[in-house]
Short mmCIF file of C-alpha atoms and ligand atoms in Angstrom, two decimals:
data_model
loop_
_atom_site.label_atom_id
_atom_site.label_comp_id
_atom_site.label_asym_id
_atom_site.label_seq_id
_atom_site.Cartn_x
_atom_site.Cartn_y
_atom_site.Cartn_z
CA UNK W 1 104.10 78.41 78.47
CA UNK W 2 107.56 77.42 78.15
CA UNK W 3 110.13 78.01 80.86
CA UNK W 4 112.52 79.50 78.58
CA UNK W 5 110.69 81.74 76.46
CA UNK W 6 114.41 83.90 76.39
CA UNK W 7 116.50 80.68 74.88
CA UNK W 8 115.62 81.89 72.00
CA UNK W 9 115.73 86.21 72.04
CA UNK W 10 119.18 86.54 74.43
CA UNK W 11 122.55 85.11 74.75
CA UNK W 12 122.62 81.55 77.05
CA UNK W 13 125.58 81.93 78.92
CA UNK W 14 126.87 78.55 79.92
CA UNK W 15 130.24 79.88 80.94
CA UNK W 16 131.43 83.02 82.60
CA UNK W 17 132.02 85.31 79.50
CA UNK W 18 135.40 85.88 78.24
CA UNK W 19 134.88 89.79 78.20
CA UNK W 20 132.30 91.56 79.80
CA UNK W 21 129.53 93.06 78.76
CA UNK W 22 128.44 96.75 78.80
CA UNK W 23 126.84 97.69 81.78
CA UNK W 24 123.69 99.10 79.61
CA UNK W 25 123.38 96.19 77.63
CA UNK W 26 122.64 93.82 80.64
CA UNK W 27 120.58 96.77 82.23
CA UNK W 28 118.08 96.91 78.26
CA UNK W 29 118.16 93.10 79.14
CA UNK W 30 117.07 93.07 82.27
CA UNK W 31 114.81 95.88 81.53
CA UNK W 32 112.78 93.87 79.16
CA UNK W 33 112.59 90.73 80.91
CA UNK W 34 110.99 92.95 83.86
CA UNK W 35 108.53 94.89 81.53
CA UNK W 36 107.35 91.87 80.38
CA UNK W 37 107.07 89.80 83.31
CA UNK W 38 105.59 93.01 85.58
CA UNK W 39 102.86 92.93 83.08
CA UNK W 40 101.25 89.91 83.81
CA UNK W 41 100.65 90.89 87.62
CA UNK W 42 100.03 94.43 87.16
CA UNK W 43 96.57 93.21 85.73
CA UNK W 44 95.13 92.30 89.10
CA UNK W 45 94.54 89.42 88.29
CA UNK W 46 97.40 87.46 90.01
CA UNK W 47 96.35 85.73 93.67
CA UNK W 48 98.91 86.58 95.98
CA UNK W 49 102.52 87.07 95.33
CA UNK W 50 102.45 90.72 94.48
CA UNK W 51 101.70 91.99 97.61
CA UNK W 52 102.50 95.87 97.45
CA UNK W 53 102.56 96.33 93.19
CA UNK W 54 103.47 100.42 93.95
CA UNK W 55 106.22 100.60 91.50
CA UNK W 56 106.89 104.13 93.57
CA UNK W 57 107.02 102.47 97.05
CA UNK W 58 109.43 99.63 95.54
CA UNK W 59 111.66 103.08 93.73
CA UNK W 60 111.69 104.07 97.09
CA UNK W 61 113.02 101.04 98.59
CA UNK W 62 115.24 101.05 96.15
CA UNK W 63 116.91 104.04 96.99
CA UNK W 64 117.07 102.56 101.29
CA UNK W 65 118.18 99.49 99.66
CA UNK W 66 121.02 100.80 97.60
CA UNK W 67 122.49 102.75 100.51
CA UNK W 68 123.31 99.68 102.45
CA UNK W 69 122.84 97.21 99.67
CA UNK W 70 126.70 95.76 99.96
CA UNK W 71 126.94 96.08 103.76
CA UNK W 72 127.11 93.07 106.02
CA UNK W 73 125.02 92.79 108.57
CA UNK W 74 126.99 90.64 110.33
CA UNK W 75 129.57 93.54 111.33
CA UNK W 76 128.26 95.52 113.24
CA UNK W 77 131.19 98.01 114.32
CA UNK W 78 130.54 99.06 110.45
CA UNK W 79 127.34 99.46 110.34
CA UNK W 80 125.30 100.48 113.72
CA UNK W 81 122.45 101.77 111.64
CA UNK W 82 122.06 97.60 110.87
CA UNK W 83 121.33 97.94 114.69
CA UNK W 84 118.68 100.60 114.31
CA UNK W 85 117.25 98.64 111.78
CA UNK W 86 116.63 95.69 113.04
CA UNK W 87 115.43 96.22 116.64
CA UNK W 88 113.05 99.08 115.27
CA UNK W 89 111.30 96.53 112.69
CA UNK W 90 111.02 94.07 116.00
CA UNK W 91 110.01 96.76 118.35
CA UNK W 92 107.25 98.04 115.67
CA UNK W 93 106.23 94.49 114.90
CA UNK W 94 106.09 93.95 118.76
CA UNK W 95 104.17 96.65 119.41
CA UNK W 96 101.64 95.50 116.40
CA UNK W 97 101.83 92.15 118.54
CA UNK W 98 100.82 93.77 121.97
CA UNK W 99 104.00 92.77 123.36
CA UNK W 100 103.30 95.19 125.62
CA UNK W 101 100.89 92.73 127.38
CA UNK W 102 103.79 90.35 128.40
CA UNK W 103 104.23 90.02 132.00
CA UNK W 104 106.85 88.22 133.71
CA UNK W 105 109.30 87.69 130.36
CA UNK W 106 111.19 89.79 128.38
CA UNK W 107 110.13 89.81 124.34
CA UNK W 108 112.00 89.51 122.14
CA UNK W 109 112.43 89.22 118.09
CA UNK W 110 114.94 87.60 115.12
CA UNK W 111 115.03 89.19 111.65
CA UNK W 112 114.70 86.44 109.16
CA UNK W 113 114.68 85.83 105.51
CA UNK W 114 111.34 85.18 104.87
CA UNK W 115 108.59 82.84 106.30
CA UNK W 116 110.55 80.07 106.11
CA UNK W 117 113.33 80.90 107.98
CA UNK W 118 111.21 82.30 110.81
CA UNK W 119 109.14 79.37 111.12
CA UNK W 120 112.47 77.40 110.84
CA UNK W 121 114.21 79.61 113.78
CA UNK W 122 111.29 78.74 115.89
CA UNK W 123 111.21 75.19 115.34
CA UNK W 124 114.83 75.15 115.93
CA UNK W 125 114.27 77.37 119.57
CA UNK W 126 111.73 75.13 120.63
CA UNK W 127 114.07 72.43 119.88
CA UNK W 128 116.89 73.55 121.82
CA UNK W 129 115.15 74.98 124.94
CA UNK W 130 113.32 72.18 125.33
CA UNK W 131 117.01 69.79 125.28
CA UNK W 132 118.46 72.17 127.69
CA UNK W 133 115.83 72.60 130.01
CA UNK W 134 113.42 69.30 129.78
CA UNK W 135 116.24 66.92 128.88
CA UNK W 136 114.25 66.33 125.91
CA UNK W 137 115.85 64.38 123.13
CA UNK W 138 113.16 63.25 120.69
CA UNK W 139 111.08 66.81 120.04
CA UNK W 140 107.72 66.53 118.23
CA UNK W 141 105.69 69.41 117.08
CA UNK W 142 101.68 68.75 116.32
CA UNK W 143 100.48 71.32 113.41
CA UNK W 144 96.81 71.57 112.00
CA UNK W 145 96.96 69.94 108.57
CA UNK W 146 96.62 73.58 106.93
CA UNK W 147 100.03 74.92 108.29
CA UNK W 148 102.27 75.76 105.68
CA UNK W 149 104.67 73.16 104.76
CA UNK W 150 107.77 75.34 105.81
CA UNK W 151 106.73 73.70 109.55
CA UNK W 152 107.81 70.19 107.71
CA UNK W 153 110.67 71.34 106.03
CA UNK W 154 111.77 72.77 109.38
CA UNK W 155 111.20 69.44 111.20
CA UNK W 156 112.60 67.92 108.72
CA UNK W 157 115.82 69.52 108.63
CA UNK W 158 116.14 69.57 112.84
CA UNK W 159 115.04 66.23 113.48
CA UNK W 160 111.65 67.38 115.07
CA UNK W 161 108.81 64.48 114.58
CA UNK W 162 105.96 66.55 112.93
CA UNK W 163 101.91 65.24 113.96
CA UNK W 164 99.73 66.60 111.25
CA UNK W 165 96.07 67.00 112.95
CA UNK W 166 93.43 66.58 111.50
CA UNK W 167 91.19 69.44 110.48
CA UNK W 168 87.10 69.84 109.45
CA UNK W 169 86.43 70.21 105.81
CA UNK W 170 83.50 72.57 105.81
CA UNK W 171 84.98 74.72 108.64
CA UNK W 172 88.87 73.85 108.07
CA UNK W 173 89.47 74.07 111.42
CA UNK W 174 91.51 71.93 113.35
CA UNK W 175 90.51 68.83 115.34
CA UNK W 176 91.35 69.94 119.06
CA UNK W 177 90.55 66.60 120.89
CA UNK W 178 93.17 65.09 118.31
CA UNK W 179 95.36 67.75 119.03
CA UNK W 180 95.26 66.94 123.10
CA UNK W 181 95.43 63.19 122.81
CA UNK W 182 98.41 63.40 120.63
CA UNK W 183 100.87 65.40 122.64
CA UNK W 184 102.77 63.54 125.20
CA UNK W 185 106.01 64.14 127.07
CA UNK W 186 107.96 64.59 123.96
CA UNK W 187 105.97 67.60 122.20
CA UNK W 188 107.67 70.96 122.62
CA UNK W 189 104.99 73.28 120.92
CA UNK W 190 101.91 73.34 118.81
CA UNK W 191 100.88 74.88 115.67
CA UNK W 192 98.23 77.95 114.69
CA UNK W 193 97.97 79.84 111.78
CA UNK W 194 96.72 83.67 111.70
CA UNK W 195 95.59 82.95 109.10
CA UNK W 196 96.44 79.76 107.03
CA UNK W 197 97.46 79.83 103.33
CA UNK W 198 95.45 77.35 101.80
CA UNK W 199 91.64 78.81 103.01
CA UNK W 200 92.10 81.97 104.82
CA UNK W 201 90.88 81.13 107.84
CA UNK W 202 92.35 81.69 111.46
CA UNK W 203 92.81 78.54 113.52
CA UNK W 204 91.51 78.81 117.22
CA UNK W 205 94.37 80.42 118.54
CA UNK W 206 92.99 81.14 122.01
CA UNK W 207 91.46 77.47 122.80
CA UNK W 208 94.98 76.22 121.38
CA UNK W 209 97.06 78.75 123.90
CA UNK W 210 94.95 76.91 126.51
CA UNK W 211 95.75 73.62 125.91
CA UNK W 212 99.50 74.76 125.57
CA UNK W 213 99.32 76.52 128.98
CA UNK W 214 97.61 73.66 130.52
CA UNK W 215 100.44 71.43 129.06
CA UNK W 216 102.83 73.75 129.92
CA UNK W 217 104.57 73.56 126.16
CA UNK W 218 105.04 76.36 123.13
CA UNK W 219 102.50 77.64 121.00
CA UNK W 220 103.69 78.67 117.63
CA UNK W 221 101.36 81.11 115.77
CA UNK W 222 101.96 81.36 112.16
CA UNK W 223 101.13 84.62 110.97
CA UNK W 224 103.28 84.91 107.73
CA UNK W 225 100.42 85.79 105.57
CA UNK W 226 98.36 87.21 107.83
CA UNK W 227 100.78 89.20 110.27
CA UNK W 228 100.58 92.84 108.65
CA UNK W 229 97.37 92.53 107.79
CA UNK W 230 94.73 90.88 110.02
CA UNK W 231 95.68 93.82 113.25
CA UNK W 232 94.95 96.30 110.49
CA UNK W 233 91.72 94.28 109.31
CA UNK W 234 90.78 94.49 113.50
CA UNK W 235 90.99 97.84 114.02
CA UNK W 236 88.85 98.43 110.86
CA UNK W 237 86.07 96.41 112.71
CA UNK W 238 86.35 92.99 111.22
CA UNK W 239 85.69 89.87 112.93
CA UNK W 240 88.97 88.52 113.82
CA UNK W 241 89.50 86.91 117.18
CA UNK W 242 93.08 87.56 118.99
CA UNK W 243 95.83 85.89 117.91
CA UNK W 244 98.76 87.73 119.37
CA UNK W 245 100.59 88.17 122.64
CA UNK W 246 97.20 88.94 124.37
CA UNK W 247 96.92 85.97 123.82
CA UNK W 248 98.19 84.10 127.14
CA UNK W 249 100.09 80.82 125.71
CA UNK W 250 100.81 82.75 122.19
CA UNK W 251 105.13 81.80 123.05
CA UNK W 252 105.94 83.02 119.22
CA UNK W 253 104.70 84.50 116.05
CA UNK W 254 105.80 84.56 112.47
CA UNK W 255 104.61 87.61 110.28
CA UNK W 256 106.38 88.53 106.90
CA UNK W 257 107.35 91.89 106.26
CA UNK W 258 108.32 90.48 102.77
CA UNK W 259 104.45 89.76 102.21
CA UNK W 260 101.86 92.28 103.53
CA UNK W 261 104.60 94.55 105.08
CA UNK W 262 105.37 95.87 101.72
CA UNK W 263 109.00 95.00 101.96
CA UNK W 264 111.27 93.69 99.52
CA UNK W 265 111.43 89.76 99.10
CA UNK W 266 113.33 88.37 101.76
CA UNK W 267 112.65 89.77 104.84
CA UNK W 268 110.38 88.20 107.86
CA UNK W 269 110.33 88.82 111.69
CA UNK W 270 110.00 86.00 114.28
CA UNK W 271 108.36 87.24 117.72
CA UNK W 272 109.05 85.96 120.86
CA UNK W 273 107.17 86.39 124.05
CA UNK W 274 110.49 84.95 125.85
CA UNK W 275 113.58 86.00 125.02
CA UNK W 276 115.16 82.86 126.60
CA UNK W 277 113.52 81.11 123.53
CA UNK W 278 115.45 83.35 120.92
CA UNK W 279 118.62 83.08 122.51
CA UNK W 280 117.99 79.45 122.71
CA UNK W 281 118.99 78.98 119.15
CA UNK W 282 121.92 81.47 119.19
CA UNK W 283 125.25 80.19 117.70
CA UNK W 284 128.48 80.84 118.72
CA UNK W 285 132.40 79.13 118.15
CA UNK W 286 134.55 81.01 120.65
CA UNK W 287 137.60 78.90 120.05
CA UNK W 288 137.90 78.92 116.30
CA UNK W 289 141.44 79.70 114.59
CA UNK W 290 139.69 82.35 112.81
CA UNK W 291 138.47 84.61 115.73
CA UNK W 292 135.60 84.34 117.85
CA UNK W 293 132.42 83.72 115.99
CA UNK W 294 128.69 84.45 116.95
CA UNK W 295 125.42 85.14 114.84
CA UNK W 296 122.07 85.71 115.95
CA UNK W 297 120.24 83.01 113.53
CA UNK W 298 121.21 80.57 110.97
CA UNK W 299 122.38 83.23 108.40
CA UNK W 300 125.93 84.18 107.75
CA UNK W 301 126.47 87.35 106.05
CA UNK W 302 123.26 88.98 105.37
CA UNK W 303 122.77 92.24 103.41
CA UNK W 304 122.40 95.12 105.33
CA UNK W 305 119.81 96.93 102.54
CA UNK W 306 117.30 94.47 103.18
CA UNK W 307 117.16 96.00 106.65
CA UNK W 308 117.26 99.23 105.56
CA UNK W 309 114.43 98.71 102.93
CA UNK W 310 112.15 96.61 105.41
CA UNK W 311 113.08 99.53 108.03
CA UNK W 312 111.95 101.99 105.43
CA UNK W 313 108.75 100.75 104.32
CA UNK W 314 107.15 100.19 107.82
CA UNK W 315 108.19 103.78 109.06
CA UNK W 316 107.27 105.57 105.82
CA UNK W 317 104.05 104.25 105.72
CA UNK W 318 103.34 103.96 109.45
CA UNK W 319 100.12 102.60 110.86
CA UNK W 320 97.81 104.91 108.56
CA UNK W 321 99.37 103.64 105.58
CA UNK W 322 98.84 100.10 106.46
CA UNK W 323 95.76 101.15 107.59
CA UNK W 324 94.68 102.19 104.50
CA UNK W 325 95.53 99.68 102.03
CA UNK W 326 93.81 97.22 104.22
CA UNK W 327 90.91 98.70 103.86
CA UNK W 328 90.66 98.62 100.18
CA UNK W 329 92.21 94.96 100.68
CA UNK W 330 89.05 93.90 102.64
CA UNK W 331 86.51 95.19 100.91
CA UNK W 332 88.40 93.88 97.79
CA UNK W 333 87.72 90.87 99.13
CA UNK W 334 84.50 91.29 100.64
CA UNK W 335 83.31 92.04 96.26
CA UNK W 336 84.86 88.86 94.94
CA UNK W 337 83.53 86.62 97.93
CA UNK W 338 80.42 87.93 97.22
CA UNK W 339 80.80 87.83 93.64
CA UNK W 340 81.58 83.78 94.34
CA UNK W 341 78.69 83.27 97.15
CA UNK W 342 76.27 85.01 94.59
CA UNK W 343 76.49 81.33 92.57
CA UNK W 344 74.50 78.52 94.31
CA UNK W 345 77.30 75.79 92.04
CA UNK W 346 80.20 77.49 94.59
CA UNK W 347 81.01 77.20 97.72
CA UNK W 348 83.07 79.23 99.72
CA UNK W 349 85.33 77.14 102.22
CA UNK W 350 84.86 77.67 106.18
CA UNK W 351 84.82 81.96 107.15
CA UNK W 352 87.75 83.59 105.06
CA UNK W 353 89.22 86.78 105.64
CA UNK W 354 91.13 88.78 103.02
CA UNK W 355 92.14 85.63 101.56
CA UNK W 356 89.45 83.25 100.09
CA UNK W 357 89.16 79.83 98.78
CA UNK W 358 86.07 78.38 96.92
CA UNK W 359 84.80 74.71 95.54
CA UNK W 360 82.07 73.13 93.89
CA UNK W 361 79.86 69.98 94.99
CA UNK W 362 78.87 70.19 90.91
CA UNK W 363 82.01 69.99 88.92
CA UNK W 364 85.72 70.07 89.30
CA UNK W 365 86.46 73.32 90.09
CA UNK W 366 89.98 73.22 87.64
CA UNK W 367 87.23 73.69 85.00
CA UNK W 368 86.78 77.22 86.72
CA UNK W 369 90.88 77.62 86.72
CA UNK W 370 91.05 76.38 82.77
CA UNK W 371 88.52 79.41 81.74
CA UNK W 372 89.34 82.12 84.15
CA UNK W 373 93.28 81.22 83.04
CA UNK W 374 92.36 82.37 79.76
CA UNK W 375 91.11 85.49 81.14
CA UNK W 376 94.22 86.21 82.61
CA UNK W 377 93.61 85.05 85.97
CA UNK W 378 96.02 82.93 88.24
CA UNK W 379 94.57 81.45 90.80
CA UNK W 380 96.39 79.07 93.25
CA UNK W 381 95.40 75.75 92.70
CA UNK W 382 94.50 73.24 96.31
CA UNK W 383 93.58 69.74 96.99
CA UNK W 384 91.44 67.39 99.09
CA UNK W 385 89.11 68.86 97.92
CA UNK W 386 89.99 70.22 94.85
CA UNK W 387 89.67 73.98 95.42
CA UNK W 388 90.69 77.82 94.23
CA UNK W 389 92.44 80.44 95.94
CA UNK W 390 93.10 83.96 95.90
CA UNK W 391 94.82 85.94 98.69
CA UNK W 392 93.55 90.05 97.63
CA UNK W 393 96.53 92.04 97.26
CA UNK W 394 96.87 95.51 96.41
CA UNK W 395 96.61 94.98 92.75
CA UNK W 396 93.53 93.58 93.05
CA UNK W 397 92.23 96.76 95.24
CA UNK W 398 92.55 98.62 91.25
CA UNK W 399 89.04 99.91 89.95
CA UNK W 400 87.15 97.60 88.10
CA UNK W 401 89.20 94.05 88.73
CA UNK W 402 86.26 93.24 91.25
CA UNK W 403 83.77 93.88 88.71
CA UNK W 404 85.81 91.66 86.47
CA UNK W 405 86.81 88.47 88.32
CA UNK W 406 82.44 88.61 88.94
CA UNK W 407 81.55 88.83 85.59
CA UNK W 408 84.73 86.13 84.44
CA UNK W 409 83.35 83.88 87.09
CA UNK W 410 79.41 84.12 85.67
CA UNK W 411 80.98 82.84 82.23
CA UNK W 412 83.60 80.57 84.04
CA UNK W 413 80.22 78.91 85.54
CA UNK W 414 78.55 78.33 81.80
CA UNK W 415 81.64 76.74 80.45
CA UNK W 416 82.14 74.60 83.97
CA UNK W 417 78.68 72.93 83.58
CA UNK W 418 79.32 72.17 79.89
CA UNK W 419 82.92 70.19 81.01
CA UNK W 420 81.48 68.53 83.60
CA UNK W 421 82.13 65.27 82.21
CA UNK W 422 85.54 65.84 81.49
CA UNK W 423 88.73 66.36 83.10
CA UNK W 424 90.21 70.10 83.32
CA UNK W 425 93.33 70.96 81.93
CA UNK W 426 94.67 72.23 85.29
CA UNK W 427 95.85 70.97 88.39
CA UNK W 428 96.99 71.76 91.84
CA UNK W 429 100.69 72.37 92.26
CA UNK W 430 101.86 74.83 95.08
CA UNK W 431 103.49 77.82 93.09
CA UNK W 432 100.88 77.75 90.60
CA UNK W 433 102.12 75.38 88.40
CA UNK W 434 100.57 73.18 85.92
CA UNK W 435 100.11 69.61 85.32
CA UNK W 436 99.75 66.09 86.19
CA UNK W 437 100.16 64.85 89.80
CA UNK W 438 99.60 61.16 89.57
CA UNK W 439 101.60 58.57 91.05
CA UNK W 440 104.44 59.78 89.04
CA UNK W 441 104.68 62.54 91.01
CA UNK W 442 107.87 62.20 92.52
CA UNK W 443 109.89 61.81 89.02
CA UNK W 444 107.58 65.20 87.99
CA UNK W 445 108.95 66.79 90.80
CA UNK W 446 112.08 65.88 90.30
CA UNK W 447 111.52 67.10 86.34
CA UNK W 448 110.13 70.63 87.38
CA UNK W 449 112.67 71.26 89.73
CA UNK W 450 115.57 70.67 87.43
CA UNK W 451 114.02 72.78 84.69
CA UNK W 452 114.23 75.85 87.62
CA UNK W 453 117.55 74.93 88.52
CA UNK W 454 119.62 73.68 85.52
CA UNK W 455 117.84 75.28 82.76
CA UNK W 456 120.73 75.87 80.38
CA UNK W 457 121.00 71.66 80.48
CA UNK W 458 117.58 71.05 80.03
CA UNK W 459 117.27 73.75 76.84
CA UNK W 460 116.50 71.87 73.63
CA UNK W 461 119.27 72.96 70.68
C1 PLP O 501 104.27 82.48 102.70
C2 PLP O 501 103.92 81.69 103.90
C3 PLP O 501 104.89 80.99 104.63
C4 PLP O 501 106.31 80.78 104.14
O1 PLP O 501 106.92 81.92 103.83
P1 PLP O 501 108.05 82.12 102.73
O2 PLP O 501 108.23 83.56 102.84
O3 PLP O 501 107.50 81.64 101.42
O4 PLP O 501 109.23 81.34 103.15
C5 PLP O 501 104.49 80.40 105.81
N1 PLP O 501 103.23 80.45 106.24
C6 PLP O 501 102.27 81.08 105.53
C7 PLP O 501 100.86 81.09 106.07
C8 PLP O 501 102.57 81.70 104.34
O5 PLP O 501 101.62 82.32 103.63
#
């Protein structure tokens, strides 16, 4: 597929237009481009992404967005119901937490833009409190191999030294041993996802918190995925161990309201067990020409409707709500990992929970992407070993897409065992992208990003 299938069907605009255009012209435009591109998801047969796919629950945020859409955040003496906002999301997400089982600290939570920037403000908390109170100059951070890579962009952009341990193939959890002979006076906090992206599967968050307690440093949990999901998934019965602030050396926790919260894109919250941490990071000029500046993370201005809308969707659908669409999430999942463990050629990767990953020891699994991808599946492609995912979203939850990824697969199988000899079309690129990552993958990378970014220049005439 190209990535500029509207080059051809609407006007390019290279330069700001002379005159404008009618407002319901660019609204048919924009209605089209949606249709179409809400169609391909709508299916069920997407893996992840979508997470909520209620066209009424997004109306409705639309209408909590629009009301507060072109306020700023940032000014507070305009807008107290900013206020409201935010510390309700962080009180509700605290309580989902058990914050309520700190003792001796006060919790305490950020609003973020998304997983990334609350895995960034952590990074950059641990950072700071660890300067100001251990005189430490040269932070390092040890994640399990599986933690999303927004812990490397964060370390990368705060001059943290990121360890990468090692983690088991068959189970994918991490190497512990590694984990304790690699932190030394230097590391600030480890890593633990709840649950990872890549496989599903919960790192052991309560033998980490130990080894953090006994070292007396941070534990990070990463619950970005799994956050507004996995509590849900526990009180339904399933088998997931503790990850939260029961958790003794749990010191913060990511979970995106933006994913499995059923918010717009572009909210997260950031959890902290001590709100000395948060404040840690806080930024303030006091003796600018301007005025006296302050602001609670590393955003500026922020829009004051993504508050509202994140605000609205937790309290309109409360804990039954949630409640409910995890149910039909698990069992969703429960169908297609059955559906996958039902054929001896797959294997499923270590114990999964709503999200799943899968292999084979007999062929390259991509041949299983190249034939389900003609189905209308997208899967998202991983590596060492090669590998599918799909995270079960509500989409998926739709009668009959169980019944369909099971009977895709069967035939996926019979055309898998017939390429075995050859190499699939597909590949693994984060995003879901296709194509060839070889040693020239730097100058592809390069390529793909300035297709995203400067498409107009890179349109053929
Ligand atoms: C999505 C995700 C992130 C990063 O979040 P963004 O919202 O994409 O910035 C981090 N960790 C996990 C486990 C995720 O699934």
């Amino acid at each position: 597929m190209s990535n500029f299938p509207y080059s051809a069907k609407y006007k390019i605009n290279s330069v700001l237009p002379e005159k404008g255009t009618p407002r319901e012209v660019v609204i048919n435009e924009l209605l089209e481009m949606a249709k179409e591109e809400d169609a391909f998801w709508e299916t069920g047969k997407c893996s992840g992404t979508m997470y909520c796919g209620d066209h009424d629950h997004y109306a409705y945020l639309q209408q909590a967005f629009g009301l507060f859409a072109h306020v700023n955040a940032l000014q507070r003496d305009m807008c107290p119901s900013a206020t409201k906002f935010e510390a309700e999301i962080i009180a509700m997400a605290l309580s989902l937490f058990h914050g309520e089982e700190v003792a001796g600290t006060k919790p305490a939570g950020l609003v973020t833009s998304g997983g990334t920037g609350s895995i960034a403000h952590a990074m950059l908390s641990y950072r700071e409190l660890a300067k100001n109170e251990r005189g430490i100059e040269h932070p390092k951070v040890i994640k399990p191999e599986t933690a999303h890579p927004a812990f490397d962009k964060a370390c990368h952009l705060f001059g943290i030294e990121l360890l990468r341990a090692p983690v088991d193939p068959v189970t994918t959890q991490v190497d512990l041993d590694w984990v304790i002979e690699h932190i030394d006076k230097n590391t600030v906090a480890l890593v633990g996802s709840a649950c990872n992206y890549g496989y599903g599967t919960i790192d052991p968050i309560s033998e980490l918190s130990d080894i953090a307690l006994d070292r007396g440093i941070g534990l990070h949990v990463d619950g970005c995925l799994g956050g507004f999901i996995l509590p849900f998934g526990e009180m339904l019965g399933y088998d997931i161990p503790p990850f939260d602030f029961r958790v003794e050396g749990v010191t913060t926790i990511s979970a995106d309201t933006h994913k499995y919260g059923y918010a717009f894109k572009g909210t997260s919250v950031l959890l902290f067990r001590d709100m000395k941490l948060r404040n840690s990071q806080y930024f303030y000029l006091t003796d600018w020409s301007g005025g006296k500046y302050c602001s609670p993370g590393m955003d500026g201005s922020r829009s004051a409707g993504l508050l509202a809308a994140t605000w609205a969707s937790m309290v309109h659908l409360g804990k039954e709500g949630y409640l409910k669409y995890a149910k039909m999430i698990f069992e969703t999942a429960k169908e297609m990992i059955g559906a996958v463990r039902s054929h001896a050629e797959l294997r499923i990767i270590g114990n999964p929970t709503f999200l799943f990953s899968f292999t084979s020891d007999e062929f390259d699994i991509y041949h299983i992407n190249d034939f389900m991808k003609l189905k209308g599946w997208r899967f998202n492609g991983q590596q060492y070993p090669n590998a599918l995912h799909m995270a079960v979203t509500r989409p998926q939850t739709q009668p009959g897409v169980a019944a369909e990824f099971a009977s895709d697969l069967t035939e996926a199988i019979e055309y898998a065992k017939s390429k075995k000899d050859i190499v699939p079309m597909s590949s693994a690129v984060y995003g879901g992208v296709a194509g060839g990552m070889t040693s020239e993958a730097d100058e592809f990378i390069k390529m793909f990003m300035a297709e995203m970014m400067d498409g107009f220049q890179a349109i053929p005439d």
